[in-house]
Short mmCIF file of C-alpha atoms (C1' of nucleotides) in Angstrom, two decimals:
data_model
loop_
_atom_site.label_atom_id
_atom_site.label_comp_id
_atom_site.label_asym_id
_atom_site.label_seq_id
_atom_site.Cartn_x
_atom_site.Cartn_y
_atom_site.Cartn_z
CA UNK F 1 -41.70 57.62 -8.73
CA UNK F 2 -43.41 55.52 -11.25
CA UNK F 3 -43.21 51.77 -10.89
CA UNK F 4 -40.66 50.41 -13.27
CA UNK F 5 -42.04 48.12 -15.94
CA UNK F 6 -41.12 44.44 -15.77
CA UNK F 7 -39.40 44.45 -19.26
CA UNK F 8 -37.31 47.58 -18.29
CA UNK F 9 -35.77 45.69 -15.42
CA UNK F 10 -34.65 42.98 -17.60
CA UNK F 11 -33.08 45.35 -19.95
CA UNK F 12 -31.09 47.21 -17.44
CA UNK F 13 -28.60 44.42 -16.82
CA UNK F 14 -28.10 44.29 -20.65
CA UNK F 15 -27.16 47.84 -20.86
CA UNK F 16 -24.73 47.36 -17.72
CA UNK F 17 -23.22 44.26 -19.41
CA UNK F 18 -22.69 46.03 -22.64
CA UNK F 19 -20.76 49.01 -20.93
CA UNK F 20 -18.82 46.57 -18.77
CA UNK F 21 -17.67 44.50 -21.91
CA UNK F 22 -16.28 47.74 -23.47
CA UNK F 23 -14.67 49.22 -20.37
CA UNK F 24 -11.13 48.52 -21.60
CA UNK F 25 -11.64 49.61 -25.20
CA UNK F 26 -10.46 53.21 -25.38
CA UNK F 27 -12.93 55.54 -26.80
CA UNK F 28 -15.42 58.30 -26.05
CA UNK F 29 -16.10 59.02 -22.50
CA UNK F 30 -19.79 59.31 -23.36
CA UNK F 31 -22.30 57.36 -25.31
CA UNK F 32 -25.59 58.21 -26.88
CA UNK F 33 -28.75 56.20 -26.94
CA UNK F 34 -28.48 55.60 -30.56
CA UNK F 35 -25.20 53.83 -30.21
CA UNK F 36 -25.75 51.98 -27.08
CA UNK F 37 -29.15 50.95 -28.29
CA UNK F 38 -27.75 49.50 -31.46
CA UNK F 39 -25.18 47.51 -29.67
CA UNK F 40 -27.91 45.87 -27.37
CA UNK F 41 -30.62 45.66 -29.92
CA UNK F 42 -32.98 48.15 -28.23
CA UNK F 43 -34.49 51.18 -29.86
CA UNK F 44 -32.97 54.44 -28.70
CA UNK F 45 -36.20 55.97 -27.38
CA UNK F 46 -36.97 52.93 -25.20
CA UNK F 47 -33.53 52.87 -24.02
CA UNK F 48 -33.79 56.61 -22.88
CA UNK F 49 -37.16 55.78 -21.18
CA UNK F 50 -35.54 52.85 -19.39
CA UNK F 51 -32.60 54.83 -18.20
CA UNK F 52 -34.83 57.71 -16.99
CA UNK F 53 -35.74 55.53 -14.03
CA UNK F 54 -32.36 55.96 -12.76
CA UNK F 55 -32.69 59.67 -12.63
CA UNK F 56 -31.21 62.18 -15.00
CA UNK F 57 -28.21 60.25 -16.16
CA UNK F 58 -27.66 61.84 -19.54
CA UNK F 59 -26.52 65.25 -20.86
CA UNK F 60 -28.43 66.84 -23.66
CA UNK F 61 -26.45 67.16 -26.82
CA UNK F 62 -23.72 64.86 -25.37
CA UNK F 63 -25.01 61.50 -24.32
CA UNK F 64 -24.34 59.34 -21.24
CA UNK F 65 -21.11 59.26 -19.30
CA UNK F 66 -20.10 55.64 -19.71
CA UNK F 67 -18.40 55.33 -16.32
CA UNK F 68 -21.05 57.19 -14.44
CA UNK F 69 -23.78 55.18 -16.22
CA UNK F 70 -22.32 51.96 -15.60
CA UNK F 71 -21.73 52.81 -11.95
CA UNK F 72 -25.26 54.01 -11.52
CA UNK F 73 -26.61 50.74 -13.27
CA UNK F 74 -24.47 48.59 -11.02
CA UNK F 75 -25.83 50.16 -7.86
CA UNK F 76 -29.24 50.25 -9.08
CA UNK F 77 -29.27 46.40 -9.84
CA UNK F 78 -27.36 45.50 -6.91
CA UNK F 79 -24.24 44.49 -8.62
CA UNK F 80 -22.04 46.51 -6.30
CA UNK F 81 -22.10 43.99 -3.51
CA UNK F 82 -21.55 40.14 -3.43
CA UNK F 83 -24.39 37.72 -3.05
CA UNK F 84 -24.42 34.28 -1.56
CA UNK F 85 -26.89 31.96 -3.36
CA UNK F 86 -28.37 28.59 -2.36
CA UNK F 87 -28.82 26.02 -5.23
CA UNK F 88 -31.28 23.17 -4.70
CA UNK F 89 -30.69 20.32 -7.10
CA UNK F 90 -27.18 19.20 -8.22
CA UNK F 91 -28.35 17.31 -11.42
CA UNK F 92 -26.79 18.36 -14.81
CA UNK F 93 -28.52 21.75 -14.85
CA UNK F 94 -27.48 22.42 -11.20
CA UNK F 95 -23.84 21.49 -11.76
CA UNK F 96 -23.58 23.83 -14.88
CA UNK F 97 -24.89 26.73 -12.92
CA UNK F 98 -22.32 26.10 -10.31
CA UNK F 99 -19.54 26.00 -12.73
CA UNK F 100 -20.90 29.01 -14.61
CA UNK F 101 -18.18 31.67 -14.42
CA UNK F 102 -20.24 34.50 -15.49
CA UNK F 103 -22.18 34.34 -12.28
CA UNK F 104 -19.07 34.80 -10.30
CA UNK F 105 -18.05 37.82 -12.48
CA UNK F 106 -21.36 39.39 -11.40
CA UNK F 107 -20.52 38.87 -7.86
CA UNK F 108 -22.98 35.88 -7.45
CA UNK F 109 -21.80 32.98 -5.60
CA UNK F 110 -23.44 29.64 -5.26
CA UNK F 111 -21.85 28.32 -2.11
CA UNK F 112 -24.75 26.14 -0.75
CA UNK F 113 -25.64 23.08 -2.68
CA UNK F 114 -28.59 20.99 -1.65
CA UNK F 115 -29.68 17.43 -2.80
CA UNK F 116 -32.00 14.72 -1.73
CA UNK F 117 -30.14 12.04 -3.47
CA UNK F 118 -27.99 10.24 -0.99
CA UNK F 119 -25.57 9.45 -3.58
CA UNK F 120 -24.82 13.04 -4.15
CA UNK F 121 -24.84 14.24 -0.69
CA UNK F 122 -21.41 14.61 0.81
CA UNK F 123 -19.59 14.93 -2.53
CA UNK F 124 -17.81 18.04 -3.75
CA UNK F 125 -18.90 20.09 -6.62
CA UNK F 126 -16.95 23.23 -7.70
CA UNK F 127 -15.42 23.45 -4.32
CA UNK F 128 -18.45 22.84 -2.20
CA UNK F 129 -19.90 19.96 -0.39
CA UNK F 130 -23.38 18.98 -1.41
CA UNK F 131 -25.64 19.17 1.62
CA UNK F 132 -28.70 17.26 2.64
CA UNK F 133 -31.77 19.06 1.65
CA UNK F 134 -33.35 18.41 4.99
CA UNK F 135 -30.91 21.12 6.30
CA UNK F 136 -31.97 23.77 3.77
CA UNK F 137 -34.04 26.00 6.21
CA UNK F 138 -31.36 25.91 8.78
CA UNK F 139 -28.53 26.82 6.58
CA UNK F 140 -30.55 29.51 4.88
CA UNK F 141 -31.11 31.04 8.32
CA UNK F 142 -27.64 30.78 9.62
CA UNK F 143 -26.00 32.07 6.49
CA UNK F 144 -28.72 34.80 5.97
CA UNK F 145 -29.18 33.75 2.22
CA UNK F 146 -31.57 35.76 0.30
CA UNK F 147 -31.62 34.18 -3.08
CA UNK F 148 -32.35 30.52 -3.97
CA UNK F 149 -32.21 28.60 -7.21
CA UNK F 150 -34.51 25.70 -7.64
CA UNK F 151 -33.14 23.26 -10.24
CA UNK F 152 -34.71 20.03 -9.12
CA UNK F 153 -37.88 18.40 -10.28
CA UNK F 154 -38.45 15.51 -7.94
CA UNK F 155 -41.48 15.05 -5.70
CA UNK F 156 -39.35 16.47 -2.95
CA UNK F 157 -40.67 20.03 -4.09
CA UNK F 158 -43.30 20.16 -1.65
CA UNK F 159 -40.83 19.73 1.33
CA UNK F 160 -38.52 22.35 -0.37
CA UNK F 161 -41.53 24.83 -0.50
CA UNK F 162 -42.59 24.37 3.15
CA UNK F 163 -38.96 24.95 4.22
CA UNK F 164 -38.52 28.09 2.11
CA UNK F 165 -41.61 29.47 3.45
CA UNK F 166 -40.18 29.47 6.86
CA UNK F 167 -37.14 31.52 5.96
CA UNK F 168 -36.54 35.11 5.14
CA UNK F 169 -35.32 34.74 1.46
CA UNK F 170 -36.29 37.56 -0.89
CA UNK F 171 -36.33 35.75 -4.28
CA UNK F 172 -36.30 32.34 -5.97
CA UNK F 173 -35.20 31.70 -9.50
CA UNK F 174 -37.47 28.61 -10.42
CA UNK F 175 -35.72 26.57 -13.07
CA UNK F 176 -37.90 23.49 -12.48
CA UNK F 177 -41.20 22.86 -14.32
CA UNK F 178 -43.16 23.01 -11.01
CA UNK F 179 -45.25 25.98 -9.83
CA UNK F 180 -43.77 27.02 -6.39
CA UNK F 181 -46.38 28.64 -4.21
CA UNK F 182 -44.43 30.76 -1.73
CA UNK F 183 -46.83 33.69 -1.07
CA UNK F 184 -46.66 37.15 -2.22
CA UNK F 185 -43.46 38.31 -0.42
CA UNK F 186 -41.07 36.21 -2.14
CA UNK F 187 -40.08 37.26 -5.77
CA UNK F 188 -40.40 34.33 -7.90
CA UNK F 189 -38.85 34.17 -11.56
CA UNK F 190 -39.76 31.04 -13.42
CA UNK F 191 -37.78 29.87 -16.35
CA UNK F 192 -38.72 26.79 -17.87
CA UNK F 193 -36.21 25.30 -20.39
CA UNK F 194 -38.78 22.83 -21.87
CA UNK F 195 -41.22 25.60 -22.23
CA UNK F 196 -38.84 27.79 -24.10
CA UNK F 197 -37.93 24.99 -26.56
CA UNK F 198 -41.60 24.21 -26.84
CA UNK F 199 -42.56 27.68 -27.91
CA UNK F 200 -39.79 27.48 -30.55
CA UNK F 201 -41.39 24.52 -32.04
CA UNK F 202 -44.69 26.11 -32.03
CA UNK F 203 -43.33 29.01 -33.83
CA UNK F 204 -41.83 26.95 -36.59
CA UNK F 205 -45.17 25.07 -37.06
CA UNK F 206 -47.02 28.28 -37.58
CA UNK Q 1 -57.26 33.71 -38.24
CA UNK Q 2 -55.88 36.36 -35.53
CA UNK Q 3 -52.21 36.32 -34.98
CA UNK Q 4 -51.45 34.34 -31.78
CA UNK Q 5 -49.98 36.40 -29.11
CA UNK Q 6 -46.45 35.70 -28.09
CA UNK Q 7 -47.32 35.01 -24.46
CA UNK Q 8 -50.06 32.51 -25.52
CA UNK Q 9 -47.58 30.43 -27.39
CA UNK Q 10 -45.34 30.04 -24.47
CA UNK Q 11 -48.39 28.90 -22.34
CA UNK Q 12 -49.60 26.40 -24.77
CA UNK Q 13 -46.90 24.06 -23.72
CA UNK Q 14 -47.50 24.27 -20.09
CA UNK Q 15 -50.98 23.24 -20.70
CA UNK Q 16 -49.73 20.36 -22.77
CA UNK Q 17 -47.34 19.26 -19.99
CA UNK Q 18 -50.04 19.46 -17.33
CA UNK Q 19 -52.26 17.21 -19.16
CA UNK Q 20 -49.40 14.90 -19.94
CA UNK Q 21 -48.22 14.60 -16.47
CA UNK Q 22 -51.76 13.48 -15.25
CA UNK Q 23 -52.56 11.17 -18.06
CA UNK Q 24 -52.07 7.94 -15.94
CA UNK Q 25 -54.09 9.41 -12.92
CA UNK Q 26 -57.56 7.90 -13.44
CA UNK Q 27 -60.13 10.74 -13.33
CA UNK Q 28 -62.57 12.65 -15.25
CA UNK Q 29 -62.52 12.59 -18.89
CA UNK Q 30 -63.00 16.18 -19.09
CA UNK Q 31 -61.31 19.24 -17.54
CA UNK Q 32 -62.77 22.66 -17.22
CA UNK Q 33 -60.76 25.96 -17.57
CA UNK Q 34 -61.08 26.77 -13.92
CA UNK Q 35 -59.41 23.53 -12.81
CA UNK Q 36 -56.71 23.48 -15.62
CA UNK Q 37 -56.04 27.07 -14.97
CA UNK Q 38 -55.54 26.61 -11.30
CA UNK Q 39 -53.10 23.75 -11.86
CA UNK Q 40 -50.86 25.71 -14.23
CA UNK Q 41 -51.27 29.25 -12.44
CA UNK Q 42 -53.23 30.86 -15.37
CA UNK Q 43 -56.58 32.63 -14.97
CA UNK Q 44 -59.48 30.67 -16.42
CA UNK Q 45 -60.51 33.38 -18.91
CA UNK Q 46 -57.03 33.68 -20.35
CA UNK Q 47 -56.73 29.94 -20.70
CA UNK Q 48 -59.92 29.91 -22.54
CA UNK Q 49 -58.80 32.50 -24.79
CA UNK Q 50 -55.47 30.88 -25.34
CA UNK Q 51 -57.27 27.55 -26.13
CA UNK Q 52 -59.57 29.27 -28.52
CA UNK Q 53 -56.62 29.58 -31.01
CA UNK Q 54 -56.89 25.83 -31.55
CA UNK Q 55 -60.38 26.04 -32.49
CA UNK Q 56 -63.66 25.09 -30.53
CA UNK Q 57 -62.03 22.47 -28.44
CA UNK Q 58 -64.29 22.80 -25.43
CA UNK Q 59 -67.93 21.81 -24.65
CA UNK Q 60 -70.14 24.27 -23.06
CA UNK Q 61 -71.27 23.00 -19.63
CA UNK Q 62 -68.74 20.31 -19.63
CA UNK Q 63 -65.23 21.50 -20.15
CA UNK Q 64 -62.27 20.18 -22.56
CA UNK Q 65 -61.90 16.46 -23.26
CA UNK Q 66 -58.45 15.82 -21.82
CA UNK Q 67 -57.47 13.26 -24.40
CA UNK Q 68 -58.44 15.34 -27.44
CA UNK Q 69 -57.22 18.57 -26.01
CA UNK Q 70 -53.70 17.08 -25.33
CA UNK Q 71 -53.61 15.62 -28.72
CA UNK Q 72 -54.67 18.86 -30.33
CA UNK Q 73 -52.04 20.80 -28.44
CA UNK Q 74 -49.26 18.24 -29.20
CA UNK Q 75 -50.06 18.63 -32.93
CA UNK Q 76 -50.40 22.47 -32.79
CA UNK Q 77 -47.03 22.79 -30.98
CA UNK Q 78 -45.27 20.25 -33.11
CA UNK Q 79 -44.70 17.63 -30.42
CA UNK Q 80 -46.30 15.00 -32.43
CA UNK Q 81 -42.93 14.38 -34.44
CA UNK Q 82 -39.38 14.09 -33.44
CA UNK Q 83 -36.89 16.96 -34.10
CA UNK Q 84 -33.11 16.57 -34.46
CA UNK Q 85 -31.33 19.66 -32.89
CA UNK Q 86 -27.79 20.77 -33.38
CA UNK Q 87 -25.99 22.42 -30.18
CA UNK Q 88 -23.07 24.85 -30.69
CA UNK Q 89 -20.84 24.82 -27.53
CA UNK Q 90 -20.11 21.87 -25.23
CA UNK Q 91 -19.27 23.81 -22.27
CA UNK Q 92 -21.01 23.30 -18.86
CA UNK Q 93 -24.46 24.62 -20.04
CA UNK Q 94 -24.16 22.66 -23.29
CA UNK Q 95 -23.35 19.48 -21.62
CA UNK Q 96 -26.42 19.95 -19.20
CA UNK Q 97 -28.70 20.30 -22.13
CA UNK Q 98 -27.33 17.27 -23.98
CA UNK Q 99 -28.15 15.19 -20.90
CA UNK Q 100 -31.45 16.85 -20.16
CA UNK Q 101 -33.90 13.84 -20.21
CA UNK Q 102 -36.97 16.14 -20.54
CA UNK Q 103 -36.07 17.18 -23.90
CA UNK Q 104 -35.87 13.63 -25.19
CA UNK Q 105 -39.19 12.99 -23.49
CA UNK Q 106 -40.60 15.70 -25.72
CA UNK Q 107 -39.07 14.24 -28.87
CA UNK Q 108 -36.20 16.73 -29.16
CA UNK Q 109 -32.92 15.08 -29.67
CA UNK Q 110 -29.52 16.84 -29.56
CA UNK Q 111 -27.62 14.67 -31.80
CA UNK Q 112 -25.01 17.11 -33.35
CA UNK Q 113 -22.56 18.84 -31.07
CA UNK Q 114 -20.15 21.55 -32.26
CA UNK Q 115 -17.06 23.16 -30.64
CA UNK Q 116 -14.18 25.15 -31.54
CA UNK Q 117 -12.15 23.86 -28.63
CA UNK Q 118 -9.72 21.34 -30.11
CA UNK Q 119 -9.52 19.55 -26.73
CA UNK Q 120 -13.17 18.79 -26.80
CA UNK Q 121 -13.53 17.96 -30.55
CA UNK Q 122 -13.64 14.26 -30.99
CA UNK Q 123 -14.71 13.53 -27.56
CA UNK Q 124 -17.91 11.74 -26.72
CA UNK Q 125 -20.78 13.37 -24.80
CA UNK Q 126 -24.04 11.84 -24.11
CA UNK Q 127 -23.32 9.27 -26.81
CA UNK Q 128 -22.43 11.70 -29.59
CA UNK Q 129 -18.96 12.79 -30.87
CA UNK Q 130 -18.27 16.47 -30.58
CA UNK Q 131 -17.63 17.86 -34.04
CA UNK Q 132 -15.61 20.80 -35.17
CA UNK Q 133 -17.61 23.99 -35.50
CA UNK Q 134 -16.11 24.54 -38.88
CA UNK Q 135 -18.31 21.75 -40.30
CA UNK Q 136 -21.55 23.35 -38.99
CA UNK Q 137 -23.03 24.55 -42.16
CA UNK Q 138 -22.24 21.24 -44.05
CA UNK Q 139 -23.63 19.13 -41.22
CA UNK Q 140 -26.92 21.08 -40.90
CA UNK Q 141 -27.33 21.02 -44.53
CA UNK Q 142 -26.83 17.35 -44.87
CA UNK Q 143 -28.95 16.38 -41.98
CA UNK Q 144 -31.64 19.02 -42.65
CA UNK Q 145 -31.48 20.24 -39.17
CA UNK Q 146 -34.23 23.11 -38.54
CA UNK Q 147 -33.27 23.97 -34.95
CA UNK Q 148 -29.92 25.22 -33.46
CA UNK Q 149 -29.21 25.97 -29.80
CA UNK Q 150 -26.34 28.35 -29.27
CA UNK Q 151 -24.63 27.98 -25.92
CA UNK Q 152 -21.27 29.31 -26.61
CA UNK Q 153 -19.82 32.70 -25.75
CA UNK Q 154 -16.41 33.02 -27.43
CA UNK Q 155 -15.26 35.35 -30.22
CA UNK Q 156 -16.30 32.48 -32.65
CA UNK Q 157 -19.71 33.66 -32.72
CA UNK Q 158 -19.19 35.77 -35.76
CA UNK Q 159 -18.14 32.58 -37.85
CA UNK Q 160 -21.21 30.73 -36.35
CA UNK Q 161 -23.54 33.60 -37.51
CA UNK Q 162 -22.20 33.59 -40.96
CA UNK Q 163 -22.41 29.77 -41.38
CA UNK Q 164 -25.94 29.76 -39.90
CA UNK Q 165 -27.03 32.30 -42.33
CA UNK Q 166 -26.11 30.04 -45.17
CA UNK Q 167 -28.46 27.30 -44.06
CA UNK Q 168 -32.15 26.56 -44.03
CA UNK Q 169 -32.62 26.47 -40.36
CA UNK Q 170 -35.87 27.79 -39.02
CA UNK Q 171 -35.02 28.67 -35.42
CA UNK Q 172 -32.23 29.42 -33.00
CA UNK Q 173 -32.43 29.18 -29.27
CA UNK Q 174 -29.72 31.57 -28.17
CA UNK Q 175 -28.42 31.06 -24.69
CA UNK Q 176 -25.39 33.00 -25.20
CA UNK Q 177 -24.98 36.77 -24.15
CA UNK Q 178 -24.36 37.90 -27.71
CA UNK Q 179 -26.96 39.21 -30.10
CA UNK Q 180 -27.12 37.21 -33.22
CA UNK Q 181 -28.13 38.91 -36.29
CA UNK Q 182 -29.51 36.23 -38.65
CA UNK Q 183 -32.15 38.32 -40.49
CA UNK Q 184 -35.90 38.19 -40.39
CA UNK Q 185 -36.60 34.63 -41.75
CA UNK Q 186 -35.07 32.79 -38.68
CA UNK Q 187 -36.69 32.83 -35.52
CA UNK Q 188 -34.58 33.72 -32.60
CA UNK Q 189 -35.43 33.22 -28.95
CA UNK Q 190 -32.89 34.64 -26.57
CA UNK Q 191 -32.69 33.56 -23.12
CA UNK Q 192 -29.83 34.91 -21.12
CA UNK Q 193 -29.14 33.31 -17.64
CA UNK Q 194 -27.23 36.30 -16.42
CA UNK Q 195 -29.76 38.54 -17.40
CA UNK Q 196 -32.45 36.54 -15.62
CA UNK Q 197 -30.49 36.51 -12.35
CA UNK Q 198 -29.49 40.22 -12.85
CA UNK Q 199 -33.22 41.00 -12.91
CA UNK Q 200 -33.88 39.05 -9.70
CA UNK Q 201 -31.16 41.18 -7.98
CA UNK Q 202 -32.74 44.39 -9.33
CA UNK Q 203 -36.20 43.22 -8.06
CA UNK Q 204 -34.76 42.63 -4.49
CA UNK Q 205 -33.19 46.11 -4.52
CA UNK Q 206 -36.47 47.85 -5.26
"C1'" DT N 1 -85.61 22.56 -16.85
"C1'" DA N 2 -81.51 24.29 -13.75
"C1'" DG N 3 -76.67 24.30 -13.34
"C1'" DA N 4 -72.22 24.53 -15.59
"C1'" DT N 5 -69.04 26.13 -18.55
"C1'" DT N 6 -67.39 27.75 -23.04
"C1'" DG N 7 -66.07 31.24 -26.43
"C1'" DT N 8 -66.15 36.10 -27.51
"C1'" DT N 9 -66.86 40.96 -26.73
"C1'" DA N 10 -65.71 45.36 -24.78
"C1'" DA N 11 -63.13 47.74 -21.18
"C1'" DT N 12 -58.95 48.03 -18.99
"C1'" DC N 13 -54.28 47.67 -18.31
"C1'" DG N 14 -49.49 48.24 -19.33
"C1'" DA N 15 -45.60 48.75 -22.66
"C1'" DT N 16 -43.62 50.76 -26.77
"C1'" DT N 17 -43.13 54.30 -30.05
"C1'" DA N 18 -42.79 58.71 -32.45
"C1'" DA N 19 -42.42 63.23 -31.84
"C1'" DC N 20 -40.47 67.37 -30.12
"C1'" DA N 21 -39.54 71.10 -26.60
"C1'" DA N 22 -35.63 71.70 -23.77
"C1'" DT N 23 -31.03 72.53 -23.48
"C1'" DC N 24 -25.95 71.46 -23.48
"C1'" DT D 1 -24.97 80.12 -32.97
"C1'" DA D 2 -25.95 75.47 -35.08
"C1'" DG D 3 -26.00 70.75 -34.17
"C1'" DA D 4 -26.83 67.01 -31.25
"C1'" DT D 5 -29.18 64.65 -27.93
"C1'" DT D 6 -31.92 64.05 -23.94
"C1'" DG D 7 -36.32 63.44 -21.27
"C1'" DT D 8 -41.10 63.42 -21.49
"C1'" DT D 9 -45.53 63.63 -23.64
"C1'" DA D 10 -49.51 61.76 -26.22
"C1'" DA D 11 -50.62 58.30 -29.45
"C1'" DT D 12 -50.36 53.60 -30.38
"C1'" DC D 13 -50.15 49.03 -29.94
"C1'" DG D 14 -50.78 44.55 -27.77
"C1'" DA D 15 -52.27 41.50 -23.82
"C1'" DT D 16 -55.25 40.59 -20.05
"C1'" DT D 17 -59.64 40.77 -17.80
"C1'" DA D 18 -64.18 40.87 -16.60
"C1'" DA D 19 -68.69 40.16 -18.11
"C1'" DC D 20 -72.06 37.44 -20.35
"C1'" DA D 21 -74.89 35.50 -24.10
"C1'" DA D 22 -74.94 31.03 -25.89
"C1'" DT D 23 -75.49 26.41 -25.27
"C1'" DC D 24 -74.57 21.65 -23.60
#
DNA sequence: TAGATTGTTAATCGATTAACAATC
DNA sequence: TAGATTGTTAATCGATTAACAATC
């Protein structure tokens, strides 16, 4: 099969959420690309192309079965199982993520929180005890954690990188402003809040 | 001049920050695209192309003057002035943004916080009093605010949209999962944390 | 002068769009 | 059958890359 374009992957979750949001509203069993596209702000042709990566989900003349499409999307994305996630950095942003209910609704649970600040280690946030970042590698290995969120910006980042390299994690969501060099086997998604806000400024200025 | 590509705009701030971070480390007065590119993880050819939108900033055989480049970037992006920003939603994410020191370092100040939750209105966060979202339009007009951050997800979003439409704001950073329909004149940057984490899952699954 | 490095061009790559045959 | 809608193709658009002439 063709390689799935990067932007398609990001849109698939939006389709899923849109269907999930409406699951309780009675209505048609099927939805067409025109309508679903309008709801999520994507042109119908692109939507159909995106969904075609899941196989032939639609019925010509009828549209997509909401229930089956949602199920297929959940499975394709990986939302049909729970994920235990580790978080590095219990600052303001980290704390917000721990308490973010929407992640829990998605089956994503931040159960392991790491810090290098001795004042924070041992405290409880959102029901979990903040651990020493020195134990990062060991905990990830013991709990077989596959996803790590980096929300810290201190100089400690070198140590974090070297510990992560020794584990079997699959992906990192990097919310720090540093570039993590973890090799080609680990998926890294970088999301830089300063950069986003900076680009807004720039657009206003043009 | 050519239209600046969207991705270029997002990278310009990264270049700026990289130079800013090193301002105190003594070193060469100039930096070449190879070195700067390596630091920020961008190929030198692309970096040069990006910078070419600022005019002829470089010197052949020598590279870019760090000081002048940083100054030009700051001006181009709009970091050479302060910006007063309004925030809608004082939940976990909103609070984290208010306290985020890096925004302040960039000259971006969240001084107006709005909520519809009566329990939060009147309270103080980060030195500012949370206001009733009903006063959104009026405050934006009085203070001539140009940038708004949306970090709320409640049903209230329709009211927020209609109020924002009546103002002269230039840009919205939409951190909610809703699509805001504010017409073509207002720049909207949507950043959806669930969607980002969802796409990470999907990539692991492939 | 020889070496280094820019700024720009043309080639390439990748994503979106418009159109439509297939078919329910 | 007539109408609706998919899935796919070819055309278009936009961004990146590699190469190199220009020049400090």
